[in-house]
Amino acid sequence: MTDKLSTLAEGFVIVPADNMDHLDQARSDIFKLTREVFKISEMNPSSGFNDFHRHIESCTPGQFNSMRVELIKRITAEVDVSKLVFDAFEETITKLLGPDILAQRGCNLVLQPPGDPNPSELHRDAPANSPYEIVVWVPLVDCYKSKSMYILDVNATNTCLELLEKNPSDWDAFEDHSRRLAHTPSVPYGSALIFFTGLLHGSEINREAETRVSLNIRYKNLFSPSGLKNQLQFFKPLKISNLAKLGASLELKEHFR
Amino acid sequence: MKTFYSMIDGRLTSPQPEQHEFLQKKARKEGGEIVFYGAEEYRCFRDQPFILNKLRRTPGVTDVVFFTFEQFCYGDKLNLKLMKEIISSGYGLHFAREDLSLNSLQDIVDNLPVFLAYFYACKQKDSPSHGELLRGIL
C-alpha cells in the first residue's frame, strides 16, 4: 500500500481513512441535511443512503433535481466537507501533495439511484484542471460493480488517448476501448479512491439494487500550477507550512525595502 | 452604508455587463452599493497608476472593489504596494470574482502565502506550457 501510494505508478490508489471519526462526522452531517431536504424518516446513514431511491419514488425528475441542488447548497453552506475529508485522509493527502495544501471550496455530492440514466460520462479532469491536482473520491456507502465508478490507469489512459488522436471523429471506438481497459474498483465506506486528474474515468448506469452516494473533492499543493481554475476562487487554503509563511514574510520585507 | 468604487478589468474577454454584475453582487454582500466605476488605462494596467489618485479625488467613497485579484498580478511583481496604500488610506479593498475582502494590513499579511502562490500560478499560466516546450525538443 505504502509503495503504491508513494509511487502512484498506476495514477490511482485506494486507501483506508487515517481517521474514521472525521469521515463519520462528514457522513452524519450530510445525512442529516439529506433527511431534512428529502423528508426521510430513516435514522441510520448507511441504510438511509443505500435505500435513498425508495424515498424519492414519488418525485418527478425535475423535483428530484431541485431538491438535489438545494441539498448541495445547504451542504456547501453548513458543512466543511473538504476539511472533514482532508482530516480523514490527512496522512495520505499530505504524502502526495506536501505540507501546503489547498482544497476545493464547493462540495460535489453524487446521488445515483439504481437505473438513473445520467451517469458521469467518460472524461478526464486535466486539462483543463491542473495536472498536479488529486481527486479524492469518497463513497458514503459501500460501492462495487456498477454502483462504483470506473477508471483507467496511466498506461490505459495514454493508449486510449492515442487511439482518439488517430481517430478524432470516432468517439464510440474510443469509449468502447476505454471501457474494455477500465478498472471498476470496489471501494467500501471508510476508504477513498484517490487519483491523478489526468486519468480517464466515469460511471455506468447503476444496475445494483442500492443508491450510490459519493463525494469528490479536489486538492492541490499551494504552489503547483493551477490549470484554468482561478486558484483563489476555486480553492481555499487548508494547511500552510511555516516555511511558506517565512518565505512570504521575507518577500514582503524585500518588496518594501 | 458603504459606498464602493468599482474597477473593471479591461484585459479580460469577460464583457463589462458581466463584470458589473459580479462587482455589484460583491458590494451588496459587503453591505454597500457601487456609486462610481472605472478602469486602468490599457497601456499601463501593469502599474495601476489610476485608482489610488481617483479614490483620493472622489469624496464619499469608503471601499474599492476590483473584478479580480488578477488585476494586481499583471506586472513583474504582485502589486502589494498598491494594496498597502489603498488600505493605509482608509479604504476597504475587495475582489469580486474571488469573493475576498481585505480591511487591514494584517489581512494582507495573513493571506500573503496564498496571494504569492496565486501570483506565481498566474505567471506560470502566461508562460509557454511544458508541452509546447517539449514539442521543440522531442
Coordinates of C-alpha atoms in Angstrom, one line a residue:
Chain A
M1 CA 0.0 0.0 0.0
T2 CA 2.7 2.5 1.0
D3 CA 4.7 1.7 -2.1
K4 CA 1.6 2.0 -4.3
L5 CA 0.8 5.3 -2.7
S6 CA 4.4 6.7 -2.8
T7 CA 4.9 5.8 -6.4
L8 CA 1.3 6.4 -7.6
A9 CA 2.5 4.3 -10.5
E10 CA -1.0 3.5 -11.8
G11 CA -2.2 7.0 -11.2
F12 CA -4.7 5.9 -8.6
V13 CA -4.8 4.2 -5.3
I14 CA -7.5 3.0 -2.8
V15 CA -6.7 3.9 0.8
P16 CA -8.5 3.4 4.1
A17 CA -9.2 6.6 6.2
D18 CA -6.4 7.6 8.6
N19 CA -9.1 8.9 11.0
M20 CA -12.6 7.4 10.7
D21 CA -14.1 9.9 13.2
H22 CA -13.9 12.7 10.7
L23 CA -15.3 10.7 7.9
D24 CA -18.2 9.5 10.1
Q25 CA -18.8 13.2 11.0
A26 CA -19.0 14.2 7.4
R27 CA -21.4 11.3 6.5
S28 CA -23.5 12.1 9.6
D29 CA -23.7 15.8 8.8
I30 CA -24.5 15.2 5.2
F31 CA -27.2 12.6 6.0
K32 CA -28.8 14.9 8.5
L33 CA -29.3 17.5 5.7
T34 CA -30.4 14.9 3.2
R35 CA -33.1 13.7 5.7
E36 CA -34.3 17.3 6.0
V37 CA -34.3 18.2 2.3
F38 CA -35.9 14.9 1.2
K39 CA -38.1 14.3 4.3
I40 CA -36.5 10.9 5.1
S41 CA -37.5 9.3 8.4
E42 CA -34.8 6.7 8.4
M43 CA -32.1 7.5 11.1
N44 CA -29.3 5.2 10.0
P45 CA -26.9 6.9 7.4
S46 CA -25.9 3.6 5.9
S47 CA -29.3 2.1 5.2
G48 CA -30.8 5.6 4.6
F49 CA -28.3 6.3 1.8
N50 CA -28.4 2.8 0.4
D51 CA -32.2 2.9 0.2
F52 CA -32.3 6.5 -0.8
H53 CA -34.1 5.7 -4.1
R54 CA -37.1 4.3 -2.1
H55 CA -37.7 7.8 -0.6
I56 CA -37.8 9.6 -3.9
E57 CA -40.1 7.2 -5.8
S58 CA -42.9 9.8 -6.0
C59 CA -40.6 12.6 -7.2
T60 CA -40.5 13.8 -10.8
P61 CA -37.0 14.1 -12.3
G62 CA -37.5 17.9 -12.0
Q63 CA -38.4 17.8 -8.3
F64 CA -35.5 15.4 -7.6
N65 CA -33.1 17.7 -9.3
S66 CA -34.4 20.8 -7.5
M67 CA -34.0 19.0 -4.1
R68 CA -30.6 17.7 -5.1
V69 CA -29.5 21.3 -5.9
E70 CA -30.9 22.6 -2.6
L71 CA -29.1 19.8 -0.7
I72 CA -25.8 20.7 -2.3
K73 CA -26.3 24.4 -1.5
R74 CA -27.0 23.5 2.1
I75 CA -24.1 21.2 2.5
T76 CA -21.8 23.8 1.0
A77 CA -23.1 26.4 3.4
E78 CA -23.3 24.3 6.6
V79 CA -20.7 21.5 6.4
D80 CA -17.0 22.0 5.8
V81 CA -16.8 18.8 3.7
S82 CA -13.3 19.4 2.2
K83 CA -11.8 19.9 5.6
L84 CA -13.5 16.9 7.1
V85 CA -12.4 14.7 4.2
F86 CA -8.9 16.1 4.4
D87 CA -8.8 15.4 8.2
A88 CA -10.0 11.8 7.5
F89 CA -7.2 11.2 4.9
E90 CA -4.7 13.7 6.1
E91 CA -1.6 11.5 6.2
T92 CA -2.2 10.1 2.7
I93 CA -3.0 13.5 1.1
T94 CA 0.0 15.1 2.8
K95 CA 2.2 12.4 1.5
L96 CA 1.0 13.0 -2.0
L97 CA 0.9 16.8 -2.0
G98 CA 3.3 18.1 0.6
P99 CA 2.7 20.4 3.6
D100 CA 1.0 23.4 1.8
I101 CA -2.5 22.3 0.7
L102 CA -5.5 23.9 -0.9
A103 CA -8.9 22.3 -1.1
Q104 CA -11.8 22.8 -3.4
R105 CA -14.3 25.2 -1.9
G106 CA -17.6 23.7 -3.0
C107 CA -18.9 20.2 -2.4
N108 CA -19.6 17.7 -5.2
L109 CA -22.1 15.2 -4.0
V110 CA -23.3 12.5 -6.3
L111 CA -26.6 10.7 -5.7
Q112 CA -27.0 7.9 -8.2
P113 CA -30.2 5.8 -7.7
P114 CA -30.5 2.4 -9.5
G115 CA -31.3 3.0 -13.1
D116 CA -30.5 6.7 -13.1
P117 CA -30.0 7.4 -16.8
N118 CA -27.5 10.2 -16.2
P119 CA -24.1 8.6 -15.1
S120 CA -20.9 10.6 -15.4
E121 CA -19.6 10.3 -19.0
L122 CA -16.1 9.2 -19.8
H123 CA -13.8 12.2 -19.3
R124 CA -10.6 13.4 -17.6
D125 CA -10.3 16.4 -15.4
A126 CA -6.9 17.7 -16.6
P127 CA -6.6 19.5 -18.8
A128 CA -8.3 22.0 -18.1
N129 CA -7.8 21.4 -14.3
S130 CA -4.2 21.3 -13.0
P131 CA -2.4 18.0 -13.7
Y132 CA -0.8 18.4 -10.3
E133 CA -4.2 18.1 -8.5
I134 CA -5.7 14.9 -7.0
V135 CA -9.3 13.9 -6.8
V136 CA -10.4 12.2 -3.6
W137 CA -13.5 10.1 -4.4
V138 CA -15.2 9.2 -1.2
P139 CA -18.1 6.8 -1.2
L140 CA -20.6 7.3 1.7
V141 CA -21.9 3.7 1.1
D142 CA -20.1 0.5 0.0
C143 CA -19.5 0.9 -3.7
Y144 CA -19.0 -2.1 -6.1
K145 CA -19.7 -3.2 -9.7
S146 CA -21.9 -0.6 -11.5
K147 CA -22.6 1.2 -8.2
S148 CA -18.9 2.2 -8.2
M149 CA -17.1 4.3 -10.8
Y150 CA -14.6 3.1 -13.5
I151 CA -11.1 4.4 -14.0
L152 CA -8.3 3.8 -16.4
D153 CA -4.7 3.6 -15.2
V154 CA -2.0 5.8 -16.7
N155 CA -1.0 3.3 -19.4
A156 CA -4.5 2.6 -20.4
T157 CA -5.4 6.3 -20.4
N158 CA -2.5 7.0 -22.7
T159 CA -3.4 4.1 -25.0
C160 CA -7.0 5.3 -25.4
L161 CA -6.0 9.0 -25.9
E162 CA -3.6 7.9 -28.7
L163 CA -6.4 6.0 -30.3
L164 CA -8.6 9.1 -30.1
E165 CA -5.9 11.2 -31.5
K166 CA -5.6 8.9 -34.5
N167 CA -9.4 8.7 -35.0
P168 CA -10.7 12.0 -33.6
S169 CA -14.2 11.6 -35.1
D170 CA -14.8 8.1 -33.7
W171 CA -15.9 8.7 -30.1
D172 CA -17.7 5.3 -30.0
A173 CA -14.5 3.4 -30.7
F174 CA -12.6 5.5 -28.1
E175 CA -15.4 4.9 -25.5
D176 CA -15.6 1.1 -26.2
H177 CA -11.8 0.7 -26.0
S178 CA -11.7 2.8 -22.8
R179 CA -14.4 0.7 -21.1
R180 CA -12.6 -2.5 -22.0
L181 CA -9.4 -1.3 -20.3
A182 CA -11.1 0.3 -17.3
H183 CA -11.0 -0.9 -13.7
T184 CA -14.1 -0.9 -11.7
P185 CA -12.8 -0.9 -8.1
S186 CA -14.8 -1.9 -5.1
V187 CA -14.4 0.8 -2.6
P188 CA -16.0 0.3 0.8
Y189 CA -17.3 3.1 3.0
G190 CA -14.2 4.1 5.1
S191 CA -11.9 4.2 2.1
A192 CA -11.3 6.6 -0.7
L193 CA -10.2 6.2 -4.3
I194 CA -7.5 8.9 -4.9
F195 CA -6.5 9.6 -8.4
F196 CA -4.4 11.9 -10.7
T197 CA -6.6 14.3 -12.6
G198 CA -5.2 13.2 -16.0
L199 CA -6.8 9.7 -15.7
L200 CA -9.9 8.9 -17.8
H201 CA -12.9 7.9 -15.7
G202 CA -16.6 7.9 -15.5
S203 CA -19.5 5.8 -14.2
E204 CA -22.1 3.4 -15.7
I205 CA -25.8 3.4 -15.1
N206 CA -26.2 1.9 -11.6
R207 CA -27.6 -1.6 -12.1
E208 CA -27.3 -2.6 -8.4
A209 CA -30.2 -2.5 -6.0
E210 CA -28.8 0.3 -3.9
T211 CA -28.1 4.0 -4.4
R212 CA -24.6 5.2 -4.9
V213 CA -23.8 8.3 -2.7
S214 CA -20.3 9.7 -3.1
L215 CA -18.3 12.8 -2.7
N216 CA -15.5 14.0 -5.0
I217 CA -13.1 16.7 -3.8
R218 CA -10.0 18.2 -5.4
Y219 CA -6.8 19.0 -3.5
K220 CA -3.6 20.6 -4.8
N221 CA -0.4 22.0 -3.5
L222 CA -0.4 25.7 -2.9
F223 CA 2.5 26.3 -5.3
S224 CA 1.6 23.9 -8.1
P225 CA 0.3 25.3 -11.4
S226 CA -3.4 25.9 -11.3
G227 CA -4.6 25.0 -14.8
L228 CA -7.6 27.0 -15.9
K229 CA -9.1 27.2 -12.5
N230 CA -8.7 30.5 -10.7
Q231 CA -6.9 29.3 -7.6
L232 CA -8.3 32.0 -5.3
Q233 CA -11.8 31.4 -6.5
F234 CA -12.0 27.6 -6.7
F235 CA -9.7 26.6 -3.8
K236 CA -9.3 27.6 -0.1
P237 CA -6.2 27.1 2.0
L238 CA -6.2 24.2 4.4
K239 CA -2.6 23.9 5.6
I240 CA 0.2 26.5 5.1
S241 CA 3.6 25.4 6.3
N242 CA 5.8 27.6 8.4
L243 CA 8.4 27.6 5.6
A244 CA 5.8 29.1 3.2
K245 CA 4.9 31.7 5.9
L246 CA 8.6 32.6 6.4
G247 CA 9.1 32.8 2.7
A248 CA 6.2 35.1 2.2
S249 CA 7.3 37.3 5.1
L250 CA 10.8 37.6 3.5
E251 CA 9.3 38.5 0.2
L252 CA 7.2 41.2 1.9
K253 CA 10.3 42.7 3.5
E254 CA 12.2 42.7 0.3
H255 CA 9.2 44.2 -1.6
F256 CA 9.1 47.3 0.6
R257 CA 12.9 47.6 1.1
Chain B
M1 CA -23.8 52.2 4.2
K2 CA -20.6 51.6 2.4
T3 CA -20.0 53.2 -1.0
F4 CA -17.9 51.4 -3.5
Y5 CA -15.7 52.5 -6.4
S6 CA -15.6 49.5 -8.8
M7 CA -12.7 48.7 -11.1
I8 CA -13.4 46.5 -14.1
D9 CA -10.6 44.5 -15.8
G10 CA -10.1 45.8 -19.3
R11 CA -7.8 42.9 -20.2
L12 CA -10.4 40.2 -19.9
T13 CA -12.7 38.9 -22.6
S14 CA -15.5 38.9 -19.9
P15 CA -17.9 41.6 -21.1
Q16 CA -18.4 44.7 -19.0
P17 CA -22.0 44.0 -18.0
E18 CA -21.0 40.6 -16.7
Q19 CA -18.2 42.2 -14.7
H20 CA -20.6 44.8 -13.3
E21 CA -23.0 42.2 -12.1
F22 CA -20.2 40.4 -10.2
L23 CA -19.0 43.7 -8.8
Q24 CA -22.5 44.8 -7.7
K25 CA -23.1 41.4 -6.1
K26 CA -19.9 41.7 -4.0
A27 CA -20.6 45.3 -3.0
R28 CA -24.1 44.3 -1.8
K29 CA -22.7 41.3 0.1
E30 CA -20.4 43.7 2.0
G31 CA -23.3 45.9 2.9
G32 CA -22.9 48.6 0.2
E33 CA -23.6 49.9 -3.2
I34 CA -21.4 50.9 -6.2
V35 CA -21.5 54.6 -6.8
F36 CA -18.8 55.0 -9.5
Y37 CA -16.8 52.8 -11.7
G38 CA -13.6 53.0 -13.7
A39 CA -10.7 51.1 -15.2
E40 CA -7.0 51.4 -15.6
E41 CA -5.8 52.8 -19.0
Y42 CA -5.0 49.7 -21.1
R43 CA -1.4 50.8 -21.7
C44 CA -0.5 50.9 -18.0
F45 CA -2.6 48.1 -16.4
R46 CA 0.6 46.6 -15.1
D47 CA 1.3 49.6 -12.9
Q48 CA -2.3 50.5 -11.9
P49 CA -1.5 54.3 -11.6
F50 CA -5.1 55.5 -11.8
I51 CA -7.1 54.1 -8.9
L52 CA -5.4 55.5 -5.8
N53 CA -5.4 59.1 -7.1
K54 CA -9.0 58.6 -8.2
L55 CA -10.1 57.4 -4.8
R56 CA -8.4 60.4 -3.1
R57 CA -10.1 62.8 -5.5
T58 CA -13.6 61.2 -5.1
P59 CA -15.3 62.2 -1.8
G60 CA -17.7 59.8 -0.1
V61 CA -16.2 56.6 -1.3
T62 CA -15.4 54.1 1.5
D63 CA -14.3 51.0 -0.4
V64 CA -13.0 49.8 -3.7
V65 CA -13.9 46.5 -5.4
F66 CA -11.9 45.0 -8.2
F67 CA -13.3 42.5 -10.6
T68 CA -10.5 40.0 -9.9
F69 CA -7.3 39.7 -7.8
E70 CA -5.5 39.1 -11.1
Q71 CA -5.6 42.9 -11.7
F72 CA -2.8 43.1 -9.2
C73 CA -0.7 40.3 -11.0
Y74 CA -0.2 41.9 -14.4
G75 CA 3.2 43.5 -13.5
D76 CA 6.5 41.8 -12.8
K77 CA 5.7 41.8 -9.1
L78 CA 2.5 41.3 -7.2
N79 CA 1.3 44.9 -6.6
L80 CA 1.5 44.7 -2.8
K81 CA 2.4 48.4 -2.8
L82 CA -1.0 49.5 -4.1
M83 CA -2.8 47.1 -1.8
K84 CA -1.0 48.6 1.1
E85 CA -1.6 52.2 0.0
I86 CA -5.3 51.6 -0.5
I87 CA -5.8 50.1 2.9
S88 CA -3.4 52.6 4.6
S89 CA -5.5 55.4 3.1
G90 CA -8.6 54.0 4.9
Y91 CA -10.4 52.2 2.1
G92 CA -11.7 48.6 2.3
L93 CA -10.3 46.5 -0.6
H94 CA -12.4 43.8 -2.2
F95 CA -12.2 41.3 -5.1
A96 CA -15.5 40.2 -6.7
R97 CA -14.6 37.0 -8.5
E98 CA -12.6 35.6 -5.6
D99 CA -15.2 36.9 -3.0
L100 CA -12.3 38.3 -1.0
S101 CA -12.2 41.3 1.4
L102 CA -9.2 43.0 2.9
N103 CA -9.9 45.5 5.6
S104 CA -6.5 45.8 7.4
L105 CA -2.8 45.4 6.7
Q106 CA -2.9 42.3 8.9
D107 CA -5.4 40.8 6.4
I108 CA -2.7 41.2 3.7
V109 CA 0.0 39.6 5.9
D110 CA -2.3 36.7 6.9
N111 CA -3.1 35.9 3.2
L112 CA 0.3 36.6 1.8
P113 CA 1.5 33.0 1.1
V114 CA -1.8 32.3 -0.7
F115 CA -1.5 35.6 -2.7
L116 CA 2.1 35.0 -3.7
A117 CA 1.3 31.4 -4.8
Y118 CA -1.5 32.7 -6.9
F119 CA 0.8 35.3 -8.4
Y120 CA 3.3 32.6 -9.3
A121 CA 0.5 30.5 -10.7
C122 CA -0.6 33.4 -13.0
K123 CA 2.9 33.8 -14.2
Q124 CA 3.1 30.0 -15.0
K125 CA -0.2 30.3 -16.9
D126 CA 1.3 33.1 -19.1
S127 CA 4.4 31.1 -19.8
P128 CA 4.6 28.6 -22.7
S129 CA 3.4 25.2 -21.4
H130 CA 5.9 22.4 -20.9
G131 CA 4.0 20.6 -23.7
E132 CA 4.9 23.4 -26.1
L133 CA 8.5 23.5 -24.9
L134 CA 8.8 19.7 -25.1
R135 CA 7.4 19.6 -28.6
G136 CA 10.5 21.6 -29.7
I137 CA 12.8 19.0 -28.1
L138 CA 11.3 15.6 -28.7

